PDB file of C-alpha atoms in Angstrom:
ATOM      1  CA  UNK K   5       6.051 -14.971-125.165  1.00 58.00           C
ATOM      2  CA  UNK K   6       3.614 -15.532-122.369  1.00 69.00           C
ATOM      3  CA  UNK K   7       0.183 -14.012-122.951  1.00 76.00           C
ATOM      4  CA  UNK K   8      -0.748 -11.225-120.889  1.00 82.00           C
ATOM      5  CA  UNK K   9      -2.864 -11.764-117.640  1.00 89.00           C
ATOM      6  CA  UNK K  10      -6.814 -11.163-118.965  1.00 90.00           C
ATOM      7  CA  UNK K  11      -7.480  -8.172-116.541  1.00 91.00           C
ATOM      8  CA  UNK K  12      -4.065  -6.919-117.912  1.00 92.00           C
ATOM      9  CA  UNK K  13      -5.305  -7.118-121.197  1.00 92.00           C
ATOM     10  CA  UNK K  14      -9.001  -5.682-121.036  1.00 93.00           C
ATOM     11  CA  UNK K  15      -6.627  -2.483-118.898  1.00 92.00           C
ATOM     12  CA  UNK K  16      -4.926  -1.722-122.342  1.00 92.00           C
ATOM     13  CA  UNK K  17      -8.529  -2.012-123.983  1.00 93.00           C
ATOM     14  CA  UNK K  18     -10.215   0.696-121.717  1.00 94.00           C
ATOM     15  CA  UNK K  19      -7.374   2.704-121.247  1.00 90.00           C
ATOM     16  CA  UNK K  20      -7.421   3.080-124.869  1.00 92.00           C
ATOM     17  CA  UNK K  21     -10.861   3.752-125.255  1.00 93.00           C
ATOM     18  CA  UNK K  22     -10.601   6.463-122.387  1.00 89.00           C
ATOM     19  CA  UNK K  23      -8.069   8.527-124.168  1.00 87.00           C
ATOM     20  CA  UNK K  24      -9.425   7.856-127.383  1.00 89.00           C
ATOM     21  CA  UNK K  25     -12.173  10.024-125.733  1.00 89.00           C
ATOM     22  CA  UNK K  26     -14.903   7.128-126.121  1.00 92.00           C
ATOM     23  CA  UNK K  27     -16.280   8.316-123.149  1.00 91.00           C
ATOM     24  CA  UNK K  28     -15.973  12.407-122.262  1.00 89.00           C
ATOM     25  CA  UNK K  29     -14.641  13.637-119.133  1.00 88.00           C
ATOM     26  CA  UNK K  30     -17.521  13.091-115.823  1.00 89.00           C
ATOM     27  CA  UNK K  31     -19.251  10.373-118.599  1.00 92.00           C
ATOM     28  CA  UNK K  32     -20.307   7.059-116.443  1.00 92.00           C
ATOM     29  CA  UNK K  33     -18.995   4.076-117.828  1.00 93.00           C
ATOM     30  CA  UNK K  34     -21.361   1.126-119.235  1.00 93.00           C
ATOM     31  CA  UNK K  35     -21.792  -1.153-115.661  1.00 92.00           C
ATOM     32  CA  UNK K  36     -19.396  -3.849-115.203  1.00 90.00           C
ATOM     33  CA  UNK K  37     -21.728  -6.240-115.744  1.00 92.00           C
ATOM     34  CA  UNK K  38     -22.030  -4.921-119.322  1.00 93.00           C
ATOM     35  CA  UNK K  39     -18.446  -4.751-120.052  1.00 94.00           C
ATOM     36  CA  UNK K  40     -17.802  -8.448-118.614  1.00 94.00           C
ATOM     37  CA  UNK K  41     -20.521  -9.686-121.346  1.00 94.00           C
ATOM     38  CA  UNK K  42     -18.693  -7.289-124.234  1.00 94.00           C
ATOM     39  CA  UNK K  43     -15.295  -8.765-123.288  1.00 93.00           C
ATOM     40  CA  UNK K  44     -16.097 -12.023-122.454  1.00 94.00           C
ATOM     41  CA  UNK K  45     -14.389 -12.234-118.955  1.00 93.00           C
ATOM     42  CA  UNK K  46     -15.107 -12.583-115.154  1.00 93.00           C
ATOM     43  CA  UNK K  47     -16.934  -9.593-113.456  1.00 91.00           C
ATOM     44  CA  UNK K  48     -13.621  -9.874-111.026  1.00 93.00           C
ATOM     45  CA  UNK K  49     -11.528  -9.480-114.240  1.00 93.00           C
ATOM     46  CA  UNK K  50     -13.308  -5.889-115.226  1.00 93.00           C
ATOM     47  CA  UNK K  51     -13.245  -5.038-111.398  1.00 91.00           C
ATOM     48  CA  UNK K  52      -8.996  -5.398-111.988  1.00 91.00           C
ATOM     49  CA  UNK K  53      -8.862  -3.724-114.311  1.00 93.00           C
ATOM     50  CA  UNK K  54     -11.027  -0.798-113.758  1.00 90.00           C
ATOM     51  CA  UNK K  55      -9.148  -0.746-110.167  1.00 87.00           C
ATOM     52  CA  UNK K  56      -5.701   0.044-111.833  1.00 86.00           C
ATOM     53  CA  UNK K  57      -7.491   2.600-114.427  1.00 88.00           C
ATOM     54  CA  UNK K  58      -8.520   4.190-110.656  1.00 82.00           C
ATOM     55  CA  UNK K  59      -5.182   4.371-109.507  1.00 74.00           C
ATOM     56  CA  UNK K  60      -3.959   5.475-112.448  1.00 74.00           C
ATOM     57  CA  UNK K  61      -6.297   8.550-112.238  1.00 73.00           C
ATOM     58  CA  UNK K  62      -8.333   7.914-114.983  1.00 83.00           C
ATOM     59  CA  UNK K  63     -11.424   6.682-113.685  1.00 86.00           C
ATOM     60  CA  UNK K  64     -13.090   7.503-110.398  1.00 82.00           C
ATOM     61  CA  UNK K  65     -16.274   5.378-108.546  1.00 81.00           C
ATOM     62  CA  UNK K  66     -18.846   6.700-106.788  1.00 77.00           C
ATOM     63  CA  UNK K  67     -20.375   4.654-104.649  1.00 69.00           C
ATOM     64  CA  UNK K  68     -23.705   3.895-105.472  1.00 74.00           C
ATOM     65  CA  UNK K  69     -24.064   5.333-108.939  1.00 81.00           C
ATOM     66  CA  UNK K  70     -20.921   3.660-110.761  1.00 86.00           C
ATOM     67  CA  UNK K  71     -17.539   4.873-112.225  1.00 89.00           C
ATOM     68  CA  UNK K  72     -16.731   7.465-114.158  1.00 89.00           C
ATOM     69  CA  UNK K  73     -14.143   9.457-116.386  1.00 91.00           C
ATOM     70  CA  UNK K  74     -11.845  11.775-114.238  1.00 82.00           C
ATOM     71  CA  UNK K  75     -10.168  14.841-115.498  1.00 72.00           C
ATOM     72  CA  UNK K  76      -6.553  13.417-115.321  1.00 62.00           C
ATOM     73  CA  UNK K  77      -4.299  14.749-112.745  1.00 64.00           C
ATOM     74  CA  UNK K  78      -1.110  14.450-111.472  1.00 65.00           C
ATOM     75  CA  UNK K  79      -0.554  12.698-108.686  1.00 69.00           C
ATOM     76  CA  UNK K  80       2.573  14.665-106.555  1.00 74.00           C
ATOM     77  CA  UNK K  81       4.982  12.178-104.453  1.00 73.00           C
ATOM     78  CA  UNK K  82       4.823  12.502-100.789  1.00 77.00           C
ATOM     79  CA  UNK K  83       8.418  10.737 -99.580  1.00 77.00           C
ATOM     80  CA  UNK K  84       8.700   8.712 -96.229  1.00 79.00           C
ATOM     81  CA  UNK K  85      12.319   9.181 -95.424  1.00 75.00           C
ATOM     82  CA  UNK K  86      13.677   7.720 -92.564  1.00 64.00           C
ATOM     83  CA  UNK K  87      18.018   9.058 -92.982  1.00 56.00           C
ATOM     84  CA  UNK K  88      18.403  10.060 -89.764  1.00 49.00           C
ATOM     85  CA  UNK K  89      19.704  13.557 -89.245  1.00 45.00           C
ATOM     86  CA  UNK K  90      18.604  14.445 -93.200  1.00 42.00           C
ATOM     87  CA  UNK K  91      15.754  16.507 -92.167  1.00 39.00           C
ATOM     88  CA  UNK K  92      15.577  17.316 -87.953  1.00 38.00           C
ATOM     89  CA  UNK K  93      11.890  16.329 -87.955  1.00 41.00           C
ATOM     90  CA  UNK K  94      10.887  12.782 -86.893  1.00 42.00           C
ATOM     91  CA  UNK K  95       8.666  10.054 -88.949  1.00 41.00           C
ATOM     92  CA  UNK K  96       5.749  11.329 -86.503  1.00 40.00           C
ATOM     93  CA  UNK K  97       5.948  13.567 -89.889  1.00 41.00           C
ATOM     94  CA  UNK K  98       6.036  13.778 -93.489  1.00 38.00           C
ATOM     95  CA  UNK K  99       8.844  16.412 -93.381  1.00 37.00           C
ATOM     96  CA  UNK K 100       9.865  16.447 -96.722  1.00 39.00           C
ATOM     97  CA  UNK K 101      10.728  19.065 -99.412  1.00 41.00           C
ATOM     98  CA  UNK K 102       8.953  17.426-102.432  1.00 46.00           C
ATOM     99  CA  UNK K 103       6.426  19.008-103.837  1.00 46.00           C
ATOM    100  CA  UNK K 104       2.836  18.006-102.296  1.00 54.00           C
ATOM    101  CA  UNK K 105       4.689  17.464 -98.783  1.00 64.00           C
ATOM    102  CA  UNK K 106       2.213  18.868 -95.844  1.00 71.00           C
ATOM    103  CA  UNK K 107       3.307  22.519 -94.810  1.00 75.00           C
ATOM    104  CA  UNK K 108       0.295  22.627 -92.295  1.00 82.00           C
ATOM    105  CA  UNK K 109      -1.900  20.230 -90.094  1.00 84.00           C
ATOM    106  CA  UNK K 110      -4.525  20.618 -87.582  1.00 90.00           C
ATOM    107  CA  UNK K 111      -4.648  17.922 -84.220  1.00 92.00           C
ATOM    108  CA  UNK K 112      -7.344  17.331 -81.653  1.00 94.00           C
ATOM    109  CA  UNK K 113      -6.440  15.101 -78.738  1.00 95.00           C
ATOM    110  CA  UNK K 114      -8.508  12.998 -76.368  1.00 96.00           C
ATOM    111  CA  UNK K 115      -6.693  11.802 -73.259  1.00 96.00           C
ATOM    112  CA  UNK K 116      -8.233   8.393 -70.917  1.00 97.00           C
ATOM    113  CA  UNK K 117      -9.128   6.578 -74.373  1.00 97.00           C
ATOM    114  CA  UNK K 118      -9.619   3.337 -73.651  1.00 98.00           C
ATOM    115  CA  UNK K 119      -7.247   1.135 -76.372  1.00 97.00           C
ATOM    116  CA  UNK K 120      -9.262  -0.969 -78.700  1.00 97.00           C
ATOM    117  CA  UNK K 121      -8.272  -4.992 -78.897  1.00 97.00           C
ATOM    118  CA  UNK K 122      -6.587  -3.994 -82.905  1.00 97.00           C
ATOM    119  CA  UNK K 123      -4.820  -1.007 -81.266  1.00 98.00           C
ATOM    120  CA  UNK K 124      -3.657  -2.991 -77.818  1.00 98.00           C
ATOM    121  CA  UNK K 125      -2.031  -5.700 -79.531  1.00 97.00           C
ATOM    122  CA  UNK K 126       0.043  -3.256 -81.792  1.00 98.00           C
ATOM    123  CA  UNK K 127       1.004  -1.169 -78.724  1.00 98.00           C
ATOM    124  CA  UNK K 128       1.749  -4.358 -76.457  1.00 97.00           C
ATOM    125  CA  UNK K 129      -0.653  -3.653 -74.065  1.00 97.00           C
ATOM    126  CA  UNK K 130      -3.458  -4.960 -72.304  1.00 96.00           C
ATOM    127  CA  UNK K 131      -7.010  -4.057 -74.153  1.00 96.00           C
ATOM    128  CA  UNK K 132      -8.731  -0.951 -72.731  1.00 96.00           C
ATOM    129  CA  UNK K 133      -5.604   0.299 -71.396  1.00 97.00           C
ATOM    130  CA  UNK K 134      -5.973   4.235 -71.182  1.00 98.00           C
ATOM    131  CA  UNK K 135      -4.270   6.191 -74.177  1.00 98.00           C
ATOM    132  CA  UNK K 136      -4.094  10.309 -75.175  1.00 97.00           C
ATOM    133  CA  UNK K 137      -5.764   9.325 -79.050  1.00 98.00           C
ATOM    134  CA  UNK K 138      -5.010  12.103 -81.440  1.00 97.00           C
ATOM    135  CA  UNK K 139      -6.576  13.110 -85.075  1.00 96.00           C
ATOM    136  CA  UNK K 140      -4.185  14.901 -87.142  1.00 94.00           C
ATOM    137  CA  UNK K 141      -5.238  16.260 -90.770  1.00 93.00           C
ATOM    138  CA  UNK K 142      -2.303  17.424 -92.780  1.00 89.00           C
ATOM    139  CA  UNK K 143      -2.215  20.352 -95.260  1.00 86.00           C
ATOM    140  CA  UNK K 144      -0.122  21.346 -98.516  1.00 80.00           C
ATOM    141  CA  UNK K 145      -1.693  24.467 -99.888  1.00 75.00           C
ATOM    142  CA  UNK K 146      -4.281  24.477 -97.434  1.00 76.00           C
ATOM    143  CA  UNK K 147      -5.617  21.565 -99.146  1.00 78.00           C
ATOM    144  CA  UNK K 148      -5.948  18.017 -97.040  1.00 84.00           C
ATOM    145  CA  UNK K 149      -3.123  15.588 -98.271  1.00 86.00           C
ATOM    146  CA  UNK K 150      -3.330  13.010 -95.502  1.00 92.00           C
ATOM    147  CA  UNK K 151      -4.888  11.729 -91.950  1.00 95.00           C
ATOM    148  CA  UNK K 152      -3.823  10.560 -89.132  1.00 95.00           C
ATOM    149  CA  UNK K 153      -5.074   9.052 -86.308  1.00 97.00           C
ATOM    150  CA  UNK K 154      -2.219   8.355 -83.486  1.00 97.00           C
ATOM    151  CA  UNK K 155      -2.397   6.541 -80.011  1.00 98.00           C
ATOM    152  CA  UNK K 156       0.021   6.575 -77.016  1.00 98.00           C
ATOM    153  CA  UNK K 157       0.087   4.936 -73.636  1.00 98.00           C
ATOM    154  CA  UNK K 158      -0.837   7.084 -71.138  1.00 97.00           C
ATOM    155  CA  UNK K 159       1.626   5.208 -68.881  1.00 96.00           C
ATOM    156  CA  UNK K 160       4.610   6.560 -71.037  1.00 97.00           C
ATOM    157  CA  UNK K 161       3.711  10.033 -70.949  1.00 96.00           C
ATOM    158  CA  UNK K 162       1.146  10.909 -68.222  1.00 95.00           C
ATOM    159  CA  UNK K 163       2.431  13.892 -65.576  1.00 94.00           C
ATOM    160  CA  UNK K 164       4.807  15.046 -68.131  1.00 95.00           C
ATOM    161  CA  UNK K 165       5.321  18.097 -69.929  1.00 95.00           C
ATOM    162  CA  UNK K 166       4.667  16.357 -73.312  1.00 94.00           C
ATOM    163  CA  UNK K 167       1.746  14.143 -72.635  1.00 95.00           C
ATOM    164  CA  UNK K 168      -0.342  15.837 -75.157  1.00 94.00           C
ATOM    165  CA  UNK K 169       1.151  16.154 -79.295  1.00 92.00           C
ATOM    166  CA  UNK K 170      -0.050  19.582 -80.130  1.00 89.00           C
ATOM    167  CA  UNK K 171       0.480  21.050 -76.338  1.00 89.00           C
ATOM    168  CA  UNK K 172       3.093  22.112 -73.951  1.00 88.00           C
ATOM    169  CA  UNK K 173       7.010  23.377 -74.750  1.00 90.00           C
ATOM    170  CA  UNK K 174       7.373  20.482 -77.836  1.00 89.00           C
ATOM    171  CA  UNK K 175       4.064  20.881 -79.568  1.00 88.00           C
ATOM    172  CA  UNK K 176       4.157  20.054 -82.707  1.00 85.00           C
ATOM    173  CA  UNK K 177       7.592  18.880 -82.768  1.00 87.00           C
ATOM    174  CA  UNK K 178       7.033  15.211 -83.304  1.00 89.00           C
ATOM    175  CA  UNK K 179       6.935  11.702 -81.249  1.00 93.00           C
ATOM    176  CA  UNK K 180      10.951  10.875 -81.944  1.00 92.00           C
ATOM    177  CA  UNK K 181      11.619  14.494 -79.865  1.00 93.00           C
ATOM    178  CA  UNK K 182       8.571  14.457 -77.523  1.00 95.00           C
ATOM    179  CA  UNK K 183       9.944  11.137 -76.038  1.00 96.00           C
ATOM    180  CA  UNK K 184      13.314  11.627 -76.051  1.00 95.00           C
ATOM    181  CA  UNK K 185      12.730  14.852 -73.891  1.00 95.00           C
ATOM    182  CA  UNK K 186      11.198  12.605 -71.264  1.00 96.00           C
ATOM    183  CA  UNK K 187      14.106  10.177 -71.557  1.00 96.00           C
ATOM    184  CA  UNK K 188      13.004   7.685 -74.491  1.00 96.00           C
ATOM    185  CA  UNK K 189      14.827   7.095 -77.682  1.00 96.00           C
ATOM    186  CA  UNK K 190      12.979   5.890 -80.593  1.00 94.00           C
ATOM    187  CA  UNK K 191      15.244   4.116 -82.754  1.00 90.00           C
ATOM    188  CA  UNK K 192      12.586   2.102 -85.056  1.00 92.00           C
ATOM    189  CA  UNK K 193       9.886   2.708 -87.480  1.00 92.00           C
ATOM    190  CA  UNK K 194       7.757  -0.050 -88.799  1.00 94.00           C
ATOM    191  CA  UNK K 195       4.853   0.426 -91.022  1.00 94.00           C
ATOM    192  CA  UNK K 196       2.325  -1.745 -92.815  1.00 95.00           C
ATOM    193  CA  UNK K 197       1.103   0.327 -96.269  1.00 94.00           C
ATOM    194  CA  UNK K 198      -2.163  -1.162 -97.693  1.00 93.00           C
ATOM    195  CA  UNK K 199      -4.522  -0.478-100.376  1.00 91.00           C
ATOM    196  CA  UNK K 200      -8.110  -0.002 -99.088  1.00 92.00           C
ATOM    197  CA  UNK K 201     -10.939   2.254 -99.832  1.00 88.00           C
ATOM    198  CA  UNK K 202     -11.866   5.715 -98.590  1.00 90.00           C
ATOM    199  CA  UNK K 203     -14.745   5.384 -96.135  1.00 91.00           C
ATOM    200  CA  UNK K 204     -17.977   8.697 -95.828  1.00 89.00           C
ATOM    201  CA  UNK K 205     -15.654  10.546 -93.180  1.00 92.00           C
ATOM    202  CA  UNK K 206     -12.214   9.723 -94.758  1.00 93.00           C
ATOM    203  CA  UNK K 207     -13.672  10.733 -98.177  1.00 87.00           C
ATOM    204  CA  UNK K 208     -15.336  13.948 -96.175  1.00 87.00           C
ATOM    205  CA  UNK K 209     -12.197  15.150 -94.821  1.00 90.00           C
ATOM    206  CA  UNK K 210      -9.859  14.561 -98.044  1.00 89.00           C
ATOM    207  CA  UNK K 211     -12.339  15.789-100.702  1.00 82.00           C
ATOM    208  CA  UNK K 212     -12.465  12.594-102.513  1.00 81.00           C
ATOM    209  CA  UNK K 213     -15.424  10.355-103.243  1.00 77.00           C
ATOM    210  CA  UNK K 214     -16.958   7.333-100.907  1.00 78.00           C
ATOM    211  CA  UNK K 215     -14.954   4.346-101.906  1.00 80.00           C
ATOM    212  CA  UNK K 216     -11.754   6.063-103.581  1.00 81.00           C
ATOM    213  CA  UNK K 217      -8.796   4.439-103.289  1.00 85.00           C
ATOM    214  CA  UNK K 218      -6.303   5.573-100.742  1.00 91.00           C
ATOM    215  CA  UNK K 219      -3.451   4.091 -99.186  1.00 92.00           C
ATOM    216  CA  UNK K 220      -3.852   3.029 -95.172  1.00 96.00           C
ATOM    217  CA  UNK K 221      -0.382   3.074 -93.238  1.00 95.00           C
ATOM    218  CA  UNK K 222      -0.350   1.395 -90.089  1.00 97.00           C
ATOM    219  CA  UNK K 223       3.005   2.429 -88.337  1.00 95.00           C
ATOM    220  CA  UNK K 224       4.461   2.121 -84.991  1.00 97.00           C
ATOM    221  CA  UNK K 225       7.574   3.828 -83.315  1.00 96.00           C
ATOM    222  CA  UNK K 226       9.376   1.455 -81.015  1.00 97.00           C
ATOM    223  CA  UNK K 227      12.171   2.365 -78.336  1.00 96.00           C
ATOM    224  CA  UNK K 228      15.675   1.201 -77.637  1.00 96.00           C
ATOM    225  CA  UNK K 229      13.916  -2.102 -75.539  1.00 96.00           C
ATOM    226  CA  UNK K 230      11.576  -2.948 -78.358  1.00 96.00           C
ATOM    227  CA  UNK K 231       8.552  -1.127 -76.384  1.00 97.00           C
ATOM    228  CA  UNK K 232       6.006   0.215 -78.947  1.00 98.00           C
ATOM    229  CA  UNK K 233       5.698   3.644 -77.861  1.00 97.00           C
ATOM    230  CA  UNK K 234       3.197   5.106 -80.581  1.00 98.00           C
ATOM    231  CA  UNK K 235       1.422   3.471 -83.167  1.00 98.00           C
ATOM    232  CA  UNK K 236      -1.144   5.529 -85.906  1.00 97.00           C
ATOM    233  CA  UNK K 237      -3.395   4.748 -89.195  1.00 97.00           C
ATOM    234  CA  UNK K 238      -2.197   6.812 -91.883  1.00 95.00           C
ATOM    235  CA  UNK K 239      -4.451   7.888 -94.693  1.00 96.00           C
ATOM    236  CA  UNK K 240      -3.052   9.381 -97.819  1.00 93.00           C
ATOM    237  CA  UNK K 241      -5.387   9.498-101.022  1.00 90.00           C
ATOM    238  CA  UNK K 242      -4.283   7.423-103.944  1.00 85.00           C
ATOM    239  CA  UNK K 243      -5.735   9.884-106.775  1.00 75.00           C
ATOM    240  CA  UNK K 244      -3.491  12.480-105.512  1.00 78.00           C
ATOM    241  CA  UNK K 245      -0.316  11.265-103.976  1.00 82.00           C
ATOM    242  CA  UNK K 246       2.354   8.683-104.870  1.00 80.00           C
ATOM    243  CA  UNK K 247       4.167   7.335-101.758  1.00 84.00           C
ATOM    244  CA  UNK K 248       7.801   7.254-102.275  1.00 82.00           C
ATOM    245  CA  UNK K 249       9.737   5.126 -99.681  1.00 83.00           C
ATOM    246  CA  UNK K 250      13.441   6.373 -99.041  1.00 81.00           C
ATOM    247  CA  UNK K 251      16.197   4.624 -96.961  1.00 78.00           C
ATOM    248  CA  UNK K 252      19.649   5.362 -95.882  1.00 75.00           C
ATOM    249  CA  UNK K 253      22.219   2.956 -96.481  1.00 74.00           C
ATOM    250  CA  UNK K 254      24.308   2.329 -93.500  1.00 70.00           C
ATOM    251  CA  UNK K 255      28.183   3.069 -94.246  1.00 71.00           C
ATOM    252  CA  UNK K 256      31.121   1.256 -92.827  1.00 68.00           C
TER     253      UNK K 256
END
């Protein structure tokens, strides 16, 4: 049988020691240094491993002063559904029933942003084109569960009734219904989900430490021509939520 990957290996070893209770609940764990020298691996192989002990809940970091032993908890799912029809919202939401799903958000717009390069190219458009650029935080419980941060060509939208997300007679109603009351049909989603870690404001607004892991979602809405019409950086905290992806299967 193949032997197990090293970082694999030392993961069993400190997962072990964690629930043996080795090291108590909010008790820093020896520096990674330390533990590369006790185990006889690679700094990046302790870094692995530690990283997965994070996800798992485990462990936390703290940026600056080390990592430490977490109180487990459990980490809810938070679907992404896409069946169309299954739920009347639109993937400008979360709109799910699962438990941990956002029941609340708050939204602040800013209309004439100018489009960074990063955002430009995802939208199609030329850099500094204008944009209404819109922070969402979502709630479940009145706790935060995910951010947002959204951007839409003022060239789609500008004049009409729905130009701003959280104003005028479809606020709050989502980016699939917003544009199709102005003529528009959104008929794909794409998003990119990657690991990366929470930076001072993310870990402000989400109640989690500098440096936590979270999951980033960058995810665009395109129309019936291929035109992206929205695109947003999702944020969703890895300690707390597990992202479950669900698809309809088309039927003959």
């Amino acid at each position: 049988m193949p032997r197990k990957a090293p970082y694999l290996e030392l993961l069993d070893v400190l997962r072990a020691r964690v629930l043996a209770g080795e090291w108590k609940t909010g008790e820093r764990l020896p520096p990674r240094v330390r533990l590369a020298e006790e185990y006889q691996v690679g700094r990046n192989v302790v870094q692995r491993a530690m990283d997965r002990l994070i996800e798992d809940g485990l462990l936390e970091g703290r940026a600056g002063s080390g990592t430490y032993v977490r109180e487990p908890r459990e980490r809810l799912p938070l679907v992404r559904s896409w069946h169309r029809g299954r739920s009347g919202g639109s993937p400008g939401r979360v709109g799910t029933r699962e438990r941990g799903a956002a029941d609340a958000w708050e939204a602040h717009s800013q209309v004439r942003v100018p489009a960074p390069a990063a955002i430009a190219r995802r939208l199609a458009v030329t850099s500094g084109e204008l944009c209404v650029h819109t922070h969402y935080e979502f709630l479940a419980d009145r706790r935060p569960v995910q951010l947002s941060a959204s951007w839409e060509p003022m060239a789609i939208t500008e004049g009409t009734p729905v130009m701003l997300p959280e104003r005028g007679p479809l606020a709050g109603k989502g980016v699939v219904a917003r544009m199709r009351a102005i003529g528009i049909t959104v008929d794909t989603v794409v998003e990119l989900p990657r690991p990366a870690r929470a930076t001072p404001v993310q870990a402000r607004l989400l109640g989690i430490g500098v440096g936590d892991l979270v999951l980033r979602i960058e995810r665009t809405l395109f129309d019936t021509d291929g035109r992206p019409v929205e695109t947003a950086d999702i944020v969703i905290p890895d300690a707390h939520r597990a992202v479950v992806y669900e698809f309809g299967i088309d039927r003959p």
